[in-house]
Tab-separated table of C-alpha atoms and ligand atoms in Angstrom:
chain	number	residue	atom	x	y	z
A	6	MET	CA	17.223	0.246	-17.183
A	7	LYS	CA	18.145	2.096	-13.876
A	8	PHE	CA	15.815	1.598	-10.297
A	9	GLU	CA	14.549	5.213	-10.474
A	10	SER	CA	13.849	5.278	-14.451
A	11	TYR	CA	12.058	1.773	-13.764
A	12	ILE	CA	9.651	3.432	-10.860
A	13	GLU	CA	9.091	6.488	-12.958
A	14	ALA	CA	7.769	4.936	-16.101
A	15	THR	CA	6.040	2.374	-13.991
A	16	LYS	CA	4.346	4.921	-11.885
A	17	ARG	CA	3.614	7.090	-15.282
A	18	ARG	CA	1.325	3.851	-16.812
A	19	VAL	CA	-0.415	3.318	-13.719
A	20	GLU	CA	-1.106	6.799	-13.618
A	21	ARG	CA	-2.281	6.810	-16.702
A	22	SER	CA	-4.494	3.331	-16.303
A	23	LEU	CA	-6.168	5.006	-13.528
A	24	ASP	CA	-7.079	8.086	-15.379
A	25	ARG	CA	-8.464	6.114	-18.436
A	26	LEU	CA	-10.347	3.253	-16.161
A	27	LEU	CA	-12.178	5.249	-13.535
A	28	PRO	CA	-15.152	6.810	-14.744
A	29	LEU	CA	-15.311	10.100	-16.213
A	30	GLU	CA	-16.202	13.462	-13.614
A	31	GLU	CA	-18.743	14.571	-16.161
A	32	THR	CA	-20.361	10.793	-15.942
A	33	TYR	CA	-23.453	10.840	-14.291
A	34	PRO	CA	-24.301	10.937	-10.870
A	35	GLU	CA	-21.292	13.116	-11.095
A	36	VAL	CA	-20.343	14.033	-7.797
A	37	ILE	CA	-19.322	10.067	-6.661
A	38	HIS	CA	-16.494	10.166	-9.877
A	39	ARG	CA	-15.418	13.469	-8.630
A	40	ALA	CA	-14.759	11.912	-5.378
A	41	MET	CA	-13.329	8.762	-6.784
A	42	ARG	CA	-11.165	10.637	-8.888
A	43	TYR	CA	-9.962	13.362	-6.442
A	44	MET	CA	-8.981	10.237	-4.661
A	45	ALA	CA	-6.911	7.800	-6.719
A	46	LEU	CA	-5.620	10.556	-8.994
A	47	GLY	CA	-4.631	13.250	-6.200
A	48	GLY	CA	-0.502	12.094	-5.960
A	49	GLY	CA	0.390	9.128	-3.472
A	50	LYS	CA	3.887	7.492	-4.021
A	51	ARG	CA	2.351	4.292	-5.868
A	52	LEU	CA	4.425	2.132	-3.874
A	53	ARG	CA	1.724	-1.264	-4.377
A	54	PRO	CA	1.084	-1.060	-8.040
A	55	LEU	CA	5.109	-0.484	-8.318
A	56	LEU	CA	5.403	-4.298	-6.221
A	57	VAL	CA	3.708	-5.776	-8.800
A	58	PHE	CA	5.589	-5.110	-11.636
A	59	LEU	CA	8.605	-5.568	-9.660
A	60	ALA	CA	7.570	-9.161	-8.348
A	61	TYR	CA	6.347	-9.883	-12.074
A	62	ARG	CA	9.849	-9.101	-13.667
A	63	TRP	CA	11.481	-10.839	-11.067
A	64	CYS	CA	9.366	-14.407	-11.995
A	65	GLY	CA	9.906	-13.736	-15.580
A	66	GLY	CA	7.172	-11.483	-17.013
A	67	THR	CA	7.743	-9.083	-19.449
A	68	GLY	CA	6.714	-5.217	-20.476
A	69	TYR	CA	3.227	-4.198	-19.018
A	70	PRO	CA	0.650	-6.105	-20.093
A	71	ARG	CA	-2.860	-5.572	-19.755
A	72	ARG	CA	-3.770	-7.785	-16.828
A	73	VAL	CA	-0.928	-7.080	-14.508
A	74	LEU	CA	-1.891	-3.270	-15.137
A	75	PHE	CA	-5.153	-4.101	-14.289
A	76	ALA	CA	-3.642	-5.910	-11.064
A	77	ALA	CA	-1.735	-3.355	-10.898
A	78	THR	CA	-4.279	-0.032	-10.273
A	79	ALA	CA	-6.627	-2.566	-8.919
A	80	VAL	CA	-4.487	-2.796	-5.632
A	81	GLU	CA	-3.904	1.135	-5.579
A	82	LEU	CA	-7.440	1.535	-5.944
A	83	ILE	CA	-8.301	-0.197	-2.931
A	84	HIS	CA	-5.162	0.929	-0.961
A	85	THR	CA	-6.976	4.674	-1.637
A	86	TYR	CA	-10.635	2.906	-0.562
A	87	SER	CA	-8.858	1.775	2.591
A	88	LEU	CA	-7.474	5.892	3.067
A	89	ILE	CA	-10.576	7.573	2.401
A	90	HIS	CA	-12.332	4.682	5.203
A	91	ASP	CA	-9.539	5.424	7.388
A	92	ASP	CA	-9.510	9.362	7.455
A	93	LEU	CA	-13.133	9.432	8.407
A	94	PRO	CA	-14.574	11.034	11.616
A	95	ALA	CA	-15.037	7.338	12.905
A	96	MET	CA	-11.849	5.943	12.137
A	97	ASP	CA	-8.787	8.462	12.292
A	98	ASN	CA	-10.641	11.647	11.803
A	99	ASP	CA	-8.297	13.298	9.463
A	100	ASP	CA	-8.561	16.389	7.678
A	101	PHE	CA	-5.324	16.187	5.289
A	102	ARG	CA	-4.410	13.194	3.141
A	103	ARG	CA	-1.372	13.306	0.309
A	104	GLY	CA	-0.752	17.486	1.241
A	105	ARG	CA	-4.971	18.382	0.232
A	106	GLU	CA	-8.145	18.141	2.453
A	107	SER	CA	-9.064	14.159	3.106
A	108	CYS	CA	-11.892	12.979	1.018
A	109	HIS	CA	-14.651	13.352	3.533
A	110	LYS	CA	-13.639	17.302	4.047
A	111	LYS	CA	-13.977	18.094	0.352
A	112	PHE	CA	-17.277	15.897	-0.187
A	113	GLY	CA	-18.593	15.608	2.960
A	114	GLU	CA	-19.006	12.067	5.017
A	115	ALA	CA	-21.505	10.211	2.959
A	116	ILE	CA	-19.621	11.006	-0.446
A	117	ALA	CA	-16.412	9.568	1.450
A	118	ILE	CA	-18.003	6.660	2.161
A	119	LEU	CA	-19.614	5.911	-1.120
A	120	ALA	CA	-16.388	6.753	-3.260
A	121	GLY	CA	-14.608	4.455	-1.052
A	122	ASP	CA	-17.481	1.881	-1.883
A	123	ALA	CA	-17.204	2.456	-5.099
A	124	LEU	CA	-13.254	2.437	-5.775
A	125	HIS	CA	-13.287	-1.241	-3.232
A	126	ALA	CA	-15.971	-1.995	-6.386
A	127	LYS	CA	-14.223	-1.070	-9.430
A	128	ALA	CA	-10.652	-3.000	-8.050
A	129	PHE	CA	-12.425	-6.132	-8.061
A	130	GLU	CA	-13.972	-5.595	-11.483
A	131	LEU	CA	-10.277	-4.687	-12.745
A	132	LEU	CA	-9.091	-7.972	-10.660
A	133	ALA	CA	-11.585	-9.800	-12.804
A	134	ARG	CA	-10.477	-9.219	-15.728
A	135	THR	CA	-7.154	-10.281	-15.349
A	136	GLY	CA	-8.587	-13.450	-16.092
A	137	ASN	CA	-7.077	-15.223	-12.881
A	138	ASN	CA	-9.208	-16.850	-10.666
A	139	ARG	CA	-6.450	-16.676	-7.973
A	140	VAL	CA	-5.452	-13.618	-8.243
A	141	VAL	CA	-9.251	-12.326	-7.244
A	142	ARG	CA	-8.967	-14.818	-4.183
A	143	GLU	CA	-5.909	-13.800	-2.953
A	144	VAL	CA	-6.592	-10.028	-2.690
A	145	ALA	CA	-9.719	-10.489	-1.350
A	146	GLN	CA	-8.249	-12.553	1.596
A	147	ALA	CA	-5.565	-10.254	2.289
A	148	ILE	CA	-8.214	-6.948	2.539
A	149	GLY	CA	-10.366	-8.733	4.541
A	150	THR	CA	-10.436	-10.142	8.603
A	151	ASP	CA	-7.574	-11.557	8.032
A	152	GLY	CA	-5.765	-8.908	6.621
A	153	LEU	CA	-6.348	-5.270	6.202
A	154	VAL	CA	-9.908	-5.016	7.631
A	155	GLY	CA	-8.621	-7.720	10.670
A	156	GLY	CA	-5.767	-5.099	11.364
A	157	GLN	CA	-7.642	-2.037	11.396
A	158	VAL	CA	-10.283	-3.681	13.740
A	159	MET	CA	-7.205	-4.141	16.474
A	160	ASP	CA	-5.570	-0.880	15.630
A	161	ILE	CA	-9.160	0.420	16.452
A	162	VAL	CA	-9.655	-2.241	19.667
A	163	LEU	CA	-6.598	-1.146	21.570
A	164	GLU	CA	-5.991	2.362	20.696
A	165	GLY	CA	-4.845	3.791	23.903
A	166	LYS	CA	-4.825	0.799	26.203
A	167	THR	CA	-2.023	-0.090	28.117
A	168	GLY	CA	0.165	-3.290	28.504
A	169	VAL	CA	-0.786	-3.390	24.934
A	170	SER	CA	1.692	-6.913	24.121
A	171	LYS	CA	4.282	-7.333	21.436
A	172	GLU	CA	2.462	-10.164	19.876
A	173	GLU	CA	-0.835	-7.271	18.817
A	174	LEU	CA	2.103	-4.671	17.698
A	175	TYR	CA	3.139	-7.237	15.438
A	176	TYR	CA	-0.853	-8.127	15.180
A	177	ILE	CA	-1.849	-4.641	13.878
A	178	HIS	CA	1.025	-3.888	11.542
A	179	ARG	CA	1.675	-7.363	9.629
A	180	HIS	CA	-2.177	-7.191	8.812
A	181	LYS	CA	-2.860	-3.893	8.781
A	182	THR	CA	-0.204	-2.277	6.184
A	183	ALA	CA	2.075	-5.665	5.345
A	184	ALA	CA	-1.024	-7.837	3.848
A	185	LEU	CA	-1.533	-5.588	1.274
A	186	ILE	CA	2.088	-5.631	0.342
A	187	MET	CA	2.111	-8.819	0.572
A	188	VAL	CA	-0.356	-9.467	-1.881
A	189	SER	CA	0.840	-6.881	-4.422
A	190	LEU	CA	3.688	-8.318	-5.292
A	191	LYS	CA	1.615	-11.691	-4.905
A	192	ILE	CA	-0.200	-11.299	-7.099
A	193	GLY	CA	3.153	-10.031	-9.703
A	194	ALA	CA	3.969	-13.405	-9.559
A	195	ILE	CA	1.054	-15.682	-10.067
A	196	LEU	CA	0.663	-13.144	-13.007
A	197	ALA	CA	3.945	-14.177	-14.371
A	198	ASP	CA	3.100	-18.254	-13.808
A	199	ALA	CA	6.022	-18.164	-10.691
A	200	SER	CA	6.806	-21.039	-9.300
A	201	PRO	CA	6.072	-22.097	-5.576
A	202	ARG	CA	9.008	-21.429	-4.304
A	203	TYR	CA	9.527	-17.976	-5.723
A	204	LEU	CA	5.594	-16.830	-4.703
A	205	ARG	CA	6.489	-18.167	-1.398
A	206	ILE	CA	9.960	-15.886	-0.916
A	207	LEU	CA	8.153	-13.145	-2.273
A	208	THR	CA	5.865	-13.576	0.486
A	209	SER	CA	8.335	-13.872	3.029
A	210	TYR	CA	10.079	-10.800	1.789
A	211	GLY	CA	6.812	-8.677	1.173
A	212	GLU	CA	5.839	-9.415	5.119
A	213	LYS	CA	9.590	-7.695	6.164
A	214	VAL	CA	9.368	-5.141	4.020
A	215	GLY	CA	5.379	-4.145	4.713
A	216	LEU	CA	6.357	-4.676	8.499
A	217	ALA	CA	9.568	-1.929	7.728
A	218	PHE	CA	7.322	0.234	5.933
A	219	GLN	CA	4.584	0.855	8.809
A	220	ILE	CA	7.242	1.240	11.150
A	221	LYS	CA	9.192	3.789	9.098
A	222	ASP	CA	6.128	5.496	8.202
A	223	ASP	CA	5.655	5.683	12.305
A	224	ILE	CA	8.981	7.423	12.834
A	225	LEU	CA	8.042	9.462	10.677
A	226	ASP	CA	4.732	10.382	12.151
A	227	VAL	CA	7.042	11.543	15.326
A	228	THR	CA	9.532	13.288	13.191
A	229	SER	CA	8.483	14.683	10.381
A	230	THR	CA	6.078	17.757	9.862
A	231	ARG	CA	2.716	17.947	7.868
A	232	GLU	CA	3.989	19.757	4.726
A	233	GLU	CA	6.705	16.976	4.538
A	234	LEU	CA	4.475	14.687	4.713
A	235	GLY	CA	1.353	15.746	3.408
A	236	LYS	CA	-0.638	14.430	5.805
A	237	THR	CA	-1.597	15.059	9.760
A	238	THR	CA	1.298	14.393	11.805
A	239	LYS	CA	1.732	13.207	15.711
A	240	LYS	CA	-1.406	11.849	15.651
A	241	ASP	CA	-0.243	8.330	16.780
A	242	LYS	CA	-0.075	9.240	20.325
A	243	GLU	CA	-2.941	6.781	21.534
A	244	LYS	CA	-2.054	4.647	18.913
A	245	VAL	CA	-0.346	0.968	19.228
A	246	THR	CA	2.624	2.002	17.004
A	247	PHE	CA	6.779	0.872	16.793
A	248	PRO	CA	8.439	3.825	18.298
A	249	ALA	CA	5.570	3.982	21.318
A	250	VAL	CA	6.022	0.089	21.949
A	251	PHE	CA	10.553	0.164	21.232
A	252	GLY	CA	11.426	3.435	21.218
A	253	LEU	CA	12.406	5.786	17.878
A	254	LYS	CA	16.560	4.184	18.037
A	255	GLU	CA	15.277	0.539	18.426
A	256	SER	CA	12.427	1.042	15.898
A	257	GLU	CA	15.160	2.286	13.579
A	258	HIS	CA	17.172	-0.454	14.068
A	259	ILE	CA	14.460	-3.371	13.713
A	260	ALA	CA	13.063	-1.520	10.040
A	261	GLN	CA	16.834	-1.839	9.608
A	262	LYS	CA	16.860	-5.775	10.151
A	263	LEU	CA	13.490	-6.432	8.192
A	264	VAL	CA	15.429	-4.996	5.320
A	265	ASP	CA	18.757	-7.109	5.580
A	266	GLU	CA	16.857	-9.769	5.910
A	267	ALA	CA	14.044	-9.537	3.236
A	268	LYS	CA	17.253	-8.872	0.926
A	269	GLN	CA	19.039	-12.130	1.941
A	270	LEU	CA	15.780	-14.025	0.802
A	271	LEU	CA	16.350	-13.338	-2.545
A	272	PRO	CA	18.150	-15.549	-5.279
A	273	ARG	CA	19.937	-13.924	-7.659
A	274	ASN	CA	18.713	-12.865	-11.077
A	275	ASP	CA	18.624	-9.486	-13.626
A	276	TRP	CA	15.550	-7.822	-11.464
A	277	THR	CA	17.277	-8.792	-7.477
A	278	PRO	CA	18.864	-5.038	-7.178
A	279	HIS	CA	15.717	-3.950	-8.175
A	280	LEU	CA	13.989	-5.704	-4.808
A	281	TYR	CA	16.829	-4.533	-2.907
A	282	SER	CA	17.095	-0.748	-3.964
A	283	LEU	CA	13.167	-0.936	-3.633
A	284	ALA	CA	13.934	-2.516	0.044
A	285	ASP	CA	16.011	-0.027	0.922
A	286	LEU	CA	13.459	2.829	-0.525
A	287	VAL	CA	11.186	1.800	2.159
A	288	ILE	CA	13.194	3.030	5.527
A	289	THR	CA	15.204	5.638	3.496
A	290	ARG	CA	12.312	7.562	2.301
A	291	LYS	CA	11.364	10.820	3.524
A	292	ALA	CA	7.987	11.270	2.625
B	21	GRG	C1	-9.893	1.447	6.210
B	21	GRG	C2	-10.548	-1.046	6.192
B	21	GRG	C3	-9.344	-0.377	6.439
B	21	GRG	C4	-8.673	0.118	6.197
B	21	GRG	C5	-7.442	1.009	6.891
B	21	GRG	C6	-4.519	1.822	5.406
B	21	GRG	C7	-5.009	2.061	6.791
B	21	GRG	C8	-5.936	0.775	7.050
B	21	GRG	C9	-5.068	2.966	7.094
B	21	GRG	C10	-4.265	4.014	7.403
B	21	GRG	C11	-3.362	4.483	8.354
B	21	GRG	C12	-2.373	4.090	7.954
B	21	GRG	C13	-0.728	4.314	8.815
B	21	GRG	C14	-2.017	2.700	7.319
B	21	GRG	C15	-0.954	1.900	6.838
B	21	GRG	C16	-0.722	1.487	5.871
B	21	GRG	C17	-0.196	2.595	5.077
B	21	GRG	C18	1.002	3.589	6.087
B	21	GRG	C19	-0.192	4.093	4.357
B	21	GRG	C20	-0.247	4.726	3.702
B	21	GRG	O1	0.547	4.636	2.405
B	21	GRG	P1	1.635	5.154	1.623
B	21	GRG	O2	2.502	6.118	2.470
B	21	GRG	O3	0.422	6.325	1.076
B	21	GRG	O4	1.794	4.702	1.225
B	21	GRG	P2	0.610	7.218	-0.290
B	21	GRG	O5	-0.221	8.458	0.007
B	21	GRG	O6	1.649	7.522	-0.489
B	21	GRG	O7	-0.069	6.109	-1.316
């Protein structure tokens, strides 16, 4: 199957799974379910679930088994929770996400916090339903203080500071962005019973692609408009970003180098071209 067709087919499966697995809007207490569905079903590239499936296929898995769909849906719910919390006034204070009002603008801060919490809880229910303890543990580790939360903490602590080191820049983005991307690949591989070698390769590939994804995100923040991205732009002025530290041209060069290195890590099999295409897409995307 061509890469574009596989992306579209997988996205459709994940959208259907999100729709089926989230409580209906009419379910009491209605407001929280409306907020959860508003954010989880309101657009997004679905990159992380796609990575779960690409890794699963690359490691020899076939089709769309339920346990892999549970894992793919779970990482998208975790990503959605992190976006809701990141947009809150106490964090990035952003009123616009995925082309429309962010969760707290639409439902108020308290419901937005609780919607994030509930998506996080639902994600772990789904991870448990994979029947694979290691999958649950890997995701928990990737999104705690040694992952997503750790990166977000340093992003906040270092905002507006001068003299931030390159190590700190890499720490933030490796944790805030690359950790969830890496673990998405990793759990796809675990669910395909991959060898330790394949797991190591995909983890390194994920780290490089994850960093490149964040660099491109930072570049787009400078070069694109709110209409193109569906979120507020030019907001990163005080933030520790790649363009702020290296400038735009050098940032583009670093992202390209990371993608080239990621591709070189992969031994060839039928699904390798898809992982190449994905890595290219991360830096050629327009939104
Ligand atoms: C609140 C614990 C906590 C963490 C927040 C996700 C995040 C960490 C912050 C959001 C802002 C940001 C620039 C994060 C880096 C990751 C990133 C580029 C998120 C946007 O992901 P996309 O482009 O979003 O995949 P869509 O909408 O396509 O799903």
